[in-house]
Amino acid sequence: MADKRDYYEVLGIQKGASDDEIKKAYRSMAKKYHPDLNPGNKEAEAKFKECNEAYEVLSDADKKARYDQFGHAGVDPNYAGGGGGFGGFGGFDGFDVGDIFSSFFGGGFGGSSRNPNAPQRGSDIQTNLTISFEEAAKGCKKAVDVQRIEVCSECSGSGAARGTTTQTCPDCGGRGQVTTQQRSILGVMQVQKPCPRCGGKGTIIPTPCQKCKGTGRIRRPTKIEVTIPAGIDDRQAVNIRSQGNKGVNGGPAGDLRVGINVRNHPYFERDGYNVWYETEISFAQAALGSDIIVPTLDGDVKYTVPAGTQPGSVFKLRDRGIPVLNGRGRGDQLVKVNVAVPKKLTEKQKELLRAFEEDLNPGSKTGNGSDNKGGLFGKKKK
């Protein structure tokens, strides 16, 4: 076991990483080396098992603390003392320091191993879903396809082929534990360890189920309906309880976590729970005032632009924004007004504009290159 890689190195993270960083790194590595994505690749299979082993330790606060202090010797009951014994001490002549702790604690240093027959919660699964801007604002229902571990329908989770049953382990007599003798500095001691034949379960499967290969569980594609709440934003997630991988020995199922990606809208832009919209009006509409049609998430509405509206003005349509996620009320829609300046004018239109400018600002000479101190939009700022 001395050639084991450092668990932090296996997951590609630094010592002291947070729980979220550990979980994120594990999911990335597990997805990369998952047997379903690497069929027949023995190297990927080995790395997948290595990732699982690292995550099992680093995701458990107690195991992680022992590992950080003692390394592999703190979490592995089979860790040999010859190359790097417990706490930095090597092995003594003829026995291992780790065996002493096995004698007292019945297995791995620091406590007994997990009961393989105890109920265990299933692991969580994660997927992503892309929705439209309107679906995120108003909420919707979507179906997602996931690969989920479920109880084998062929053997109902027993692992035994149909028509057969599990049998009491002949090595441990159904106790799940075997007693062995080990030498230590205190003499020859009797030590109880999980039965190697049945793995501590107390039963064996003479004829394994062909569908699940005796595991009692099988991975299969499943379609799950997800309710997306109104007001959800890009890169947020929806957590669905008990829709993850099924538990073991009657344990509860894990959760399904759905990451949300929101597509950009062609003319709306989200700002918190407010919605921005830009529109363009003519100079005449800005100067004289006008009724315009403004699209909103609830459909088109009529808005009266007041006379004298300046370029860049922003108007507010109350309660026309995005509903507050898991709350009450909603944001506003903010409408920015841009005034369009015509690029091509006929001679008649130019003359009319000059006459208008002269009437608005007597003495001005717009269009002839002279220094104009007035203009259609007022005097220049000093």
mmCIF file of C-alpha atoms in Angstrom, residues 46-369:
data_model
loop_
_atom_site.group_PDB
_atom_site.id
_atom_site.type_symbol
_atom_site.label_atom_id
_atom_site.label_comp_id
_atom_site.label_asym_id
_atom_site.label_seq_id
_atom_site.Cartn_x
_atom_site.Cartn_y
_atom_site.Cartn_z
ATOM 1 C CA ALA A 46 -8.394 2.000 -12.054
ATOM 2 C CA LYS A 47 -8.369 5.793 -11.858
ATOM 3 C CA PHE A 48 -12.128 5.818 -11.295
ATOM 4 C CA LYS A 49 -11.703 3.495 -8.297
ATOM 5 C CA GLU A 50 -8.826 5.665 -7.073
ATOM 6 C CA CYS A 51 -11.037 8.789 -7.243
ATOM 7 C CA ASN A 52 -13.812 7.046 -5.332
ATOM 8 C CA GLU A 53 -11.383 5.938 -2.631
ATOM 9 C CA ALA A 54 -9.968 9.464 -2.299
ATOM 10 C CA TYR A 55 -13.418 11.055 -2.138
ATOM 11 C CA GLU A 56 -14.674 8.535 0.446
ATOM 12 C CA VAL A 57 -11.929 9.707 2.802
ATOM 13 C CA LEU A 58 -11.810 13.454 2.045
ATOM 14 C CA SER A 59 -15.605 13.875 2.124
ATOM 15 C CA ASP A 60 -15.801 12.405 5.641
ATOM 16 C CA ALA A 61 -14.751 14.953 8.269
ATOM 17 C CA ASP A 62 -13.376 12.351 10.700
ATOM 18 C CA LYS A 63 -11.475 10.365 8.077
ATOM 19 C CA LYS A 64 -10.143 13.544 6.500
ATOM 20 C CA ALA A 65 -8.809 14.741 9.868
ATOM 21 C CA ARG A 66 -7.028 11.412 10.445
ATOM 22 C CA TYR A 67 -5.664 11.405 6.906
ATOM 23 C CA ASP A 68 -4.366 14.987 7.217
ATOM 24 C CA GLN A 69 -2.565 14.030 10.444
ATOM 25 C CA PHE A 70 -1.332 10.487 9.761
ATOM 26 C CA GLY A 71 -1.644 10.001 5.996
ATOM 27 C CA HIS A 72 -2.809 6.619 4.685
ATOM 28 C CA ALA A 73 -1.939 4.992 8.010
ATOM 29 C CA GLY A 74 -4.756 6.943 9.655
ATOM 30 C CA VAL A 75 -7.515 5.584 7.418
ATOM 31 C CA ASP A 76 -6.309 2.264 5.981
ATOM 32 C CA PRO A 77 -6.455 -0.768 8.323
ATOM 33 C CA ASN A 78 -4.125 -2.673 6.010
ATOM 34 C CA TYR A 79 -1.454 0.003 5.796
ATOM 35 C CA ALA A 80 1.968 -1.560 6.374
ATOM 36 C CA GLY A 81 4.360 -0.158 8.953
ATOM 37 C CA GLY A 82 7.560 -1.137 7.167
ATOM 38 C CA GLY A 83 7.725 1.725 4.695
ATOM 39 C CA GLY A 84 5.953 4.487 6.549
ATOM 40 C CA GLY A 85 4.371 3.364 9.772
ATOM 41 C CA PHE A 86 1.932 5.167 11.983
ATOM 42 C CA GLY A 87 2.862 8.690 13.040
ATOM 43 C CA GLY A 88 6.223 8.577 11.240
ATOM 44 C CA PHE A 89 7.520 5.503 13.127
ATOM 45 C CA GLY A 90 8.671 2.452 11.194
ATOM 46 C CA GLY A 91 7.723 -1.160 11.918
ATOM 47 C CA PHE A 92 9.236 -3.081 14.837
ATOM 48 C CA ASP A 93 10.919 -6.428 14.424
ATOM 49 C CA GLY A 94 8.235 -8.952 13.498
ATOM 50 C CA PHE A 95 5.076 -6.859 13.906
ATOM 51 C CA ASP A 96 3.423 -3.659 12.811
ATOM 52 C CA VAL A 97 2.421 -0.692 14.959
ATOM 53 C CA GLY A 98 -0.859 -0.597 13.048
ATOM 54 C CA ASP A 99 -1.660 -4.072 14.331
ATOM 55 C CA ILE A 100 -1.598 -2.756 17.897
ATOM 56 C CA PHE A 101 -4.403 -0.318 17.103
ATOM 57 C CA SER A 102 -6.241 -3.047 15.191
ATOM 58 C CA SER A 103 -6.130 -5.132 18.339
ATOM 59 C CA PHE A 104 -7.782 -2.444 20.424
ATOM 60 C CA PHE A 105 -10.182 -0.934 17.903
ATOM 61 C CA GLY A 106 -11.219 -3.985 15.874
ATOM 62 C CA GLY A 107 -10.082 -2.741 12.475
ATOM 63 C CA GLY A 108 -8.854 0.594 11.122
ATOM 64 C CA PHE A 109 -7.147 3.015 13.472
ATOM 65 C CA GLY A 110 -9.595 5.329 15.212
ATOM 66 C CA GLY A 111 -12.706 3.144 15.222
ATOM 67 C CA SER A 112 -14.509 0.194 13.717
ATOM 68 C CA SER A 113 -15.288 -0.086 10.004
ATOM 69 C CA ARG A 114 -18.720 0.674 8.600
ATOM 70 C CA ASN A 115 -21.313 -2.079 8.877
ATOM 71 C CA PRO A 116 -21.885 -3.279 5.293
ATOM 72 C CA ASN A 117 -25.466 -4.282 6.180
ATOM 73 C CA ALA A 118 -26.411 -0.861 7.557
ATOM 74 C CA PRO A 119 -28.682 1.376 5.430
ATOM 75 C CA GLN A 120 -26.626 3.727 3.256
ATOM 76 C CA ARG A 121 -27.871 6.845 1.484
ATOM 77 C CA GLY A 122 -27.535 6.842 -2.282
ATOM 78 C CA SER A 123 -25.208 9.322 -3.934
ATOM 79 C CA ASP A 124 -26.378 12.532 -5.608
ATOM 80 C CA ILE A 125 -26.403 12.935 -9.375
ATOM 81 C CA GLN A 126 -26.091 16.104 -11.413
ATOM 82 C CA THR A 127 -27.151 17.235 -14.858
ATOM 83 C CA ASN A 128 -27.580 20.523 -16.749
ATOM 84 C CA LEU A 129 -30.588 22.047 -18.465
ATOM 85 C CA THR A 130 -30.809 24.976 -20.900
ATOM 86 C CA ILE A 131 -33.987 27.073 -20.879
ATOM 87 C CA SER A 132 -35.153 30.306 -22.516
ATOM 88 C CA PHE A 133 -35.166 33.768 -20.942
ATOM 89 C CA GLU A 134 -38.962 33.697 -20.634
ATOM 90 C CA GLU A 135 -38.985 30.206 -19.091
ATOM 91 C CA ALA A 136 -36.511 31.348 -16.436
ATOM 92 C CA ALA A 137 -38.603 34.435 -15.683
ATOM 93 C CA LYS A 138 -41.994 32.724 -15.508
ATOM 94 C CA GLY A 139 -41.025 29.193 -14.440
ATOM 95 C CA CYS A 140 -41.754 25.990 -16.331
ATOM 96 C CA LYS A 141 -41.704 22.192 -16.219
ATOM 97 C CA LYS A 142 -39.027 20.264 -18.077
ATOM 98 C CA ALA A 143 -38.063 16.612 -18.423
ATOM 99 C CA VAL A 144 -34.389 15.672 -18.059
ATOM 100 C CA ASP A 145 -32.701 12.399 -18.992
ATOM 101 C CA VAL A 146 -30.257 11.015 -16.426
ATOM 102 C CA GLN A 147 -28.352 7.802 -15.803
ATOM 103 C CA ARG A 148 -29.483 6.636 -12.365
ATOM 104 C CA ILE A 149 -28.518 3.662 -10.188
ATOM 105 C CA GLU A 150 -31.656 1.753 -9.235
ATOM 106 C CA VAL A 151 -32.591 -1.541 -7.594
ATOM 107 C CA CYS A 152 -32.195 -4.435 -10.024
ATOM 108 C CA SER A 153 -35.643 -5.499 -11.204
ATOM 109 C CA GLU A 154 -34.450 -9.022 -11.976
ATOM 110 C CA CYS A 155 -33.379 -9.950 -8.426
ATOM 111 C CA SER A 156 -35.214 -7.185 -6.478
ATOM 112 C CA GLY A 157 -31.896 -6.043 -5.070
ATOM 113 C CA SER A 158 -30.815 -9.333 -3.509
ATOM 114 C CA GLY A 159 -28.019 -9.932 -6.022
ATOM 115 C CA ALA A 160 -29.002 -13.599 -6.327
ATOM 116 C CA ALA A 161 -30.241 -15.100 -9.566
ATOM 117 C CA ARG A 162 -33.998 -15.645 -9.846
ATOM 118 C CA GLY A 163 -35.030 -18.857 -8.091
ATOM 119 C CA THR A 164 -31.965 -18.833 -5.813
ATOM 120 C CA THR A 165 -31.217 -17.170 -2.488
ATOM 121 C CA THR A 166 -28.257 -15.896 -0.552
ATOM 122 C CA GLN A 167 -26.603 -18.285 1.898
ATOM 123 C CA THR A 168 -24.936 -17.918 5.263
ATOM 124 C CA CYS A 169 -21.213 -17.411 4.875
ATOM 125 C CA PRO A 170 -19.491 -20.680 5.919
ATOM 126 C CA ASP A 171 -16.295 -18.898 6.974
ATOM 127 C CA CYS A 172 -17.834 -16.571 9.569
ATOM 128 C CA GLY A 173 -21.102 -18.405 10.258
ATOM 129 C CA GLY A 174 -23.116 -15.319 9.354
ATOM 130 C CA ARG A 175 -21.426 -13.052 11.908
ATOM 131 C CA GLY A 176 -19.543 -11.062 9.296
ATOM 132 C CA GLN A 177 -16.438 -11.113 11.508
ATOM 133 C CA VAL A 178 -13.573 -13.573 11.785
ATOM 134 C CA THR A 179 -11.052 -13.905 14.601
ATOM 135 C CA THR A 180 -7.351 -14.071 13.810
ATOM 136 C CA GLN A 181 -4.192 -14.067 15.909
ATOM 137 C CA GLN A 182 -1.530 -11.402 15.556
ATOM 138 C CA ARG A 183 1.762 -10.754 17.254
ATOM 139 C CA SER A 184 2.301 -7.397 18.922
ATOM 140 C CA ILE A 185 4.529 -5.858 21.568
ATOM 141 C CA LEU A 186 1.958 -7.103 24.072
ATOM 142 C CA GLY A 187 2.241 -10.692 22.840
ATOM 143 C CA VAL A 188 -0.073 -12.782 20.695
ATOM 144 C CA MET A 189 -3.518 -11.175 20.554
ATOM 145 C CA GLN A 190 -6.833 -12.191 19.044
ATOM 146 C CA VAL A 191 -8.221 -9.642 16.577
ATOM 147 C CA GLN A 192 -11.651 -9.484 14.976
ATOM 148 C CA LYS A 193 -11.760 -8.359 11.368
ATOM 149 C CA PRO A 194 -14.415 -8.297 8.615
ATOM 150 C CA CYS A 195 -14.736 -11.672 6.977
ATOM 151 C CA PRO A 196 -12.758 -11.552 3.703
ATOM 152 C CA ARG A 197 -15.082 -13.985 1.962
ATOM 153 C CA CYS A 198 -18.387 -12.162 2.503
ATOM 154 C CA GLY A 199 -16.960 -8.662 3.069
ATOM 155 C CA GLY A 200 -18.550 -8.471 6.510
ATOM 156 C CA LYS A 201 -22.110 -9.079 5.284
ATOM 157 C CA GLY A 202 -22.465 -12.562 6.752
ATOM 158 C CA THR A 203 -23.964 -13.938 3.543
ATOM 159 C CA ILE A 204 -22.660 -15.035 0.155
ATOM 160 C CA ILE A 205 -24.306 -15.339 -3.257
ATOM 161 C CA PRO A 206 -23.660 -18.765 -4.804
ATOM 162 C CA THR A 207 -25.454 -17.876 -8.074
ATOM 163 C CA PRO A 208 -25.219 -14.155 -8.848
ATOM 164 C CA CYS A 209 -27.909 -12.394 -10.857
ATOM 165 C CA GLN A 210 -26.765 -12.080 -14.466
ATOM 166 C CA LYS A 211 -28.366 -8.679 -14.961
ATOM 167 C CA CYS A 212 -26.635 -6.876 -12.085
ATOM 168 C CA LYS A 213 -23.683 -9.291 -11.654
ATOM 169 C CA GLY A 214 -24.648 -9.846 -8.024
ATOM 170 C CA THR A 215 -24.576 -6.198 -6.954
ATOM 171 C CA GLY A 216 -28.347 -5.873 -6.589
ATOM 172 C CA ARG A 217 -28.239 -2.494 -8.350
ATOM 173 C CA ILE A 218 -28.114 -1.450 -11.970
ATOM 174 C CA ARG A 219 -27.605 1.812 -13.855
ATOM 175 C CA ARG A 220 -30.296 2.711 -16.341
ATOM 176 C CA PRO A 221 -31.548 5.811 -18.208
ATOM 177 C CA THR A 222 -34.449 7.604 -16.523
ATOM 178 C CA LYS A 223 -36.591 10.592 -17.491
ATOM 179 C CA ILE A 224 -37.462 12.902 -14.573
ATOM 180 C CA GLU A 225 -39.787 15.912 -14.627
ATOM 181 C CA VAL A 226 -38.266 19.036 -13.098
ATOM 182 C CA THR A 227 -40.210 22.075 -11.918
ATOM 183 C CA ILE A 228 -38.223 25.251 -12.627
ATOM 184 C CA PRO A 229 -39.304 28.055 -10.252
ATOM 185 C CA ALA A 230 -40.113 31.509 -11.633
ATOM 186 C CA GLY A 231 -37.239 33.970 -11.285
ATOM 187 C CA ILE A 232 -34.353 31.498 -11.473
ATOM 188 C CA ASP A 233 -31.164 32.946 -12.947
ATOM 189 C CA ASP A 234 -28.372 31.632 -15.125
ATOM 190 C CA ARG A 235 -25.944 29.219 -13.362
ATOM 191 C CA GLN A 236 -28.302 28.617 -10.436
ATOM 192 C CA ALA A 237 -29.505 25.087 -9.671
ATOM 193 C CA VAL A 238 -32.643 23.192 -8.704
ATOM 194 C CA ASN A 239 -32.322 20.421 -6.113
ATOM 195 C CA ILE A 240 -34.858 17.580 -6.288
ATOM 196 C CA ARG A 241 -34.956 15.418 -3.180
ATOM 197 C CA SER A 242 -34.748 11.620 -3.434
ATOM 198 C CA GLN A 243 -34.365 11.539 -7.236
ATOM 199 C CA GLY A 244 -30.682 10.585 -7.225
ATOM 200 C CA ASN A 245 -29.099 7.135 -7.012
ATOM 201 C CA LYS A 246 -31.014 4.640 -4.897
ATOM 202 C CA GLY A 247 -29.727 3.797 -1.445
ATOM 203 C CA VAL A 248 -28.290 0.500 -0.237
ATOM 204 C CA ASN A 249 -29.873 -1.829 2.311
ATOM 205 C CA GLY A 250 -33.041 0.238 2.420
ATOM 206 C CA GLY A 251 -31.206 3.553 2.759
ATOM 207 C CA PRO A 252 -32.739 6.737 1.279
ATOM 208 C CA ALA A 253 -32.030 7.805 -2.281
ATOM 209 C CA GLY A 254 -29.711 10.693 -3.060
ATOM 210 C CA ASP A 255 -30.794 13.959 -4.684
ATOM 211 C CA LEU A 256 -30.860 15.177 -8.268
ATOM 212 C CA ARG A 257 -29.198 18.544 -8.818
ATOM 213 C CA VAL A 258 -30.062 20.327 -12.067
ATOM 214 C CA GLY A 259 -27.783 23.192 -13.116
ATOM 215 C CA ILE A 260 -29.656 25.865 -15.087
ATOM 216 C CA ASN A 261 -28.293 27.630 -18.184
ATOM 217 C CA VAL A 262 -30.412 30.536 -19.478
ATOM 218 C CA ARG A 263 -30.201 31.536 -23.147
ATOM 219 C CA ASN A 264 -29.721 35.215 -23.986
ATOM 220 C CA HIS A 265 -32.774 37.143 -25.172
ATOM 221 C CA PRO A 266 -32.684 39.050 -28.498
ATOM 222 C CA TYR A 267 -33.699 42.367 -26.873
ATOM 223 C CA PHE A 268 -34.236 41.904 -23.113
ATOM 224 C CA GLU A 269 -31.354 42.004 -20.644
ATOM 225 C CA ARG A 270 -31.608 40.902 -17.038
ATOM 226 C CA ASP A 271 -30.302 43.046 -14.159
ATOM 227 C CA GLY A 272 -31.153 41.263 -10.911
ATOM 228 C CA TYR A 273 -34.936 41.117 -11.011
ATOM 229 C CA ASN A 274 -35.210 44.118 -13.363
ATOM 230 C CA VAL A 275 -35.363 43.869 -17.148
ATOM 231 C CA TRP A 276 -33.693 46.377 -19.472
ATOM 232 C CA TYR A 277 -35.089 47.202 -22.913
ATOM 233 C CA GLU A 278 -33.829 49.789 -25.429
ATOM 234 C CA THR A 279 -36.055 51.442 -28.020
ATOM 235 C CA GLU A 280 -35.507 54.042 -30.715
ATOM 236 C CA ILE A 281 -37.772 56.983 -31.525
ATOM 237 C CA SER A 282 -37.540 59.847 -34.013
ATOM 238 C CA PHE A 283 -36.577 63.426 -33.163
ATOM 239 C CA ALA A 284 -40.150 64.509 -33.793
ATOM 240 C CA GLN A 285 -41.490 61.877 -31.365
ATOM 241 C CA ALA A 286 -38.992 62.957 -28.723
ATOM 242 C CA ALA A 287 -39.767 66.655 -29.186
ATOM 243 C CA LEU A 288 -43.539 66.429 -29.511
ATOM 244 C CA GLY A 289 -44.248 63.325 -27.430
ATOM 245 C CA SER A 290 -45.749 60.143 -28.785
ATOM 246 C CA ASP A 291 -47.427 56.843 -27.910
ATOM 247 C CA ILE A 292 -45.131 53.861 -28.521
ATOM 248 C CA ILE A 293 -45.520 50.101 -28.136
ATOM 249 C CA VAL A 294 -43.117 48.443 -25.697
ATOM 250 C CA PRO A 295 -42.727 44.631 -25.542
ATOM 251 C CA THR A 296 -42.655 43.128 -22.018
ATOM 252 C CA LEU A 297 -42.563 39.639 -20.543
ATOM 253 C CA ASP A 298 -46.358 39.861 -20.268
ATOM 254 C CA GLY A 299 -46.921 41.090 -23.831
ATOM 255 C CA ASP A 300 -46.935 44.468 -25.579
ATOM 256 C CA VAL A 301 -47.977 47.575 -23.645
ATOM 257 C CA LYS A 302 -48.576 51.159 -24.775
ATOM 258 C CA TYR A 303 -46.384 53.850 -23.249
ATOM 259 C CA THR A 304 -46.666 57.618 -23.735
ATOM 260 C CA VAL A 305 -43.302 59.258 -24.303
ATOM 261 C CA PRO A 306 -43.550 62.809 -22.896
ATOM 262 C CA ALA A 307 -42.735 65.828 -25.061
ATOM 263 C CA GLY A 308 -39.142 66.995 -24.747
ATOM 264 C CA THR A 309 -37.697 63.558 -24.046
ATOM 265 C CA GLN A 310 -33.897 63.648 -24.223
ATOM 266 C CA PRO A 311 -31.658 60.974 -25.775
ATOM 267 C CA GLY A 312 -30.711 58.314 -23.228
ATOM 268 C CA SER A 313 -33.719 58.933 -20.978
ATOM 269 C CA VAL A 314 -34.859 55.907 -18.945
ATOM 270 C CA PHE A 315 -38.488 55.221 -18.107
ATOM 271 C CA LYS A 316 -39.753 52.655 -15.611
ATOM 272 C CA LEU A 317 -42.595 50.189 -16.102
ATOM 273 C CA ARG A 318 -43.385 49.058 -12.560
ATOM 274 C CA ASP A 319 -43.848 45.346 -11.809
ATOM 275 C CA ARG A 320 -43.054 44.363 -15.396
ATOM 276 C CA GLY A 321 -39.767 42.676 -14.504
ATOM 277 C CA ILE A 322 -38.875 39.202 -13.210
ATOM 278 C CA PRO A 323 -40.656 37.575 -10.234
ATOM 279 C CA VAL A 324 -38.583 37.304 -7.058
ATOM 280 C CA LEU A 325 -37.290 33.722 -6.713
ATOM 281 C CA ASN A 326 -39.181 31.889 -3.934
ATOM 282 C CA GLY A 327 -40.553 35.224 -2.738
ATOM 283 C CA ARG A 328 -43.157 37.880 -3.395
ATOM 284 C CA GLY A 329 -43.309 40.698 -5.894
ATOM 285 C CA ARG A 330 -41.289 41.268 -9.027
ATOM 286 C CA GLY A 331 -38.835 43.724 -10.489
ATOM 287 C CA ASP A 332 -39.445 46.537 -12.975
ATOM 288 C CA GLN A 333 -38.810 46.975 -16.667
ATOM 289 C CA LEU A 334 -36.480 49.848 -17.483
ATOM 290 C CA VAL A 335 -36.872 51.367 -20.947
ATOM 291 C CA LYS A 336 -33.969 53.361 -22.363
ATOM 292 C CA VAL A 337 -34.917 55.749 -25.178
ATOM 293 C CA ASN A 338 -32.510 56.463 -28.015
ATOM 294 C CA VAL A 339 -33.303 59.291 -30.452
ATOM 295 C CA ALA A 340 -32.636 58.400 -34.081
ATOM 296 C CA VAL A 341 -30.899 61.083 -36.173
ATOM 297 C CA PRO A 342 -31.549 60.714 -39.905
ATOM 298 C CA LYS A 343 -28.397 60.151 -41.958
ATOM 299 C CA LYS A 344 -29.717 61.151 -45.386
ATOM 300 C CA LEU A 345 -31.817 64.276 -45.948
ATOM 301 C CA THR A 346 -33.215 65.843 -49.100
ATOM 302 C CA GLU A 347 -32.506 69.500 -49.852
ATOM 303 C CA LYS A 348 -36.080 70.374 -48.926
ATOM 304 C CA GLN A 349 -35.708 68.627 -45.549
ATOM 305 C CA LYS A 350 -32.420 70.436 -44.936
ATOM 306 C CA GLU A 351 -34.032 73.809 -45.677
ATOM 307 C CA LEU A 352 -36.906 73.024 -43.322
ATOM 308 C CA LEU A 353 -34.448 72.101 -40.558
ATOM 309 C CA ARG A 354 -32.435 75.300 -41.119
ATOM 310 C CA ALA A 355 -35.610 77.343 -40.951
ATOM 311 C CA PHE A 356 -36.628 75.499 -37.796
ATOM 312 C CA GLU A 357 -33.201 76.114 -36.247
ATOM 313 C CA GLU A 358 -33.325 79.812 -37.169
ATOM 314 C CA ASP A 359 -36.751 80.135 -35.621
ATOM 315 C CA LEU A 360 -35.605 78.233 -32.510
ATOM 316 C CA ASN A 361 -32.295 80.088 -32.185
ATOM 317 C CA PRO A 362 -32.325 83.412 -34.120
ATOM 318 C CA GLY A 363 -28.938 84.235 -35.585
ATOM 319 C CA SER A 364 -27.673 80.665 -35.721
ATOM 320 C CA LYS A 365 -26.087 79.432 -38.945
ATOM 321 C CA THR A 366 -26.498 75.664 -38.721
ATOM 322 C CA GLY A 367 -24.878 73.758 -41.538
ATOM 323 C CA ASN A 368 -22.495 76.464 -42.798
ATOM 324 C CA GLY A 369 -19.550 75.597 -40.544
#
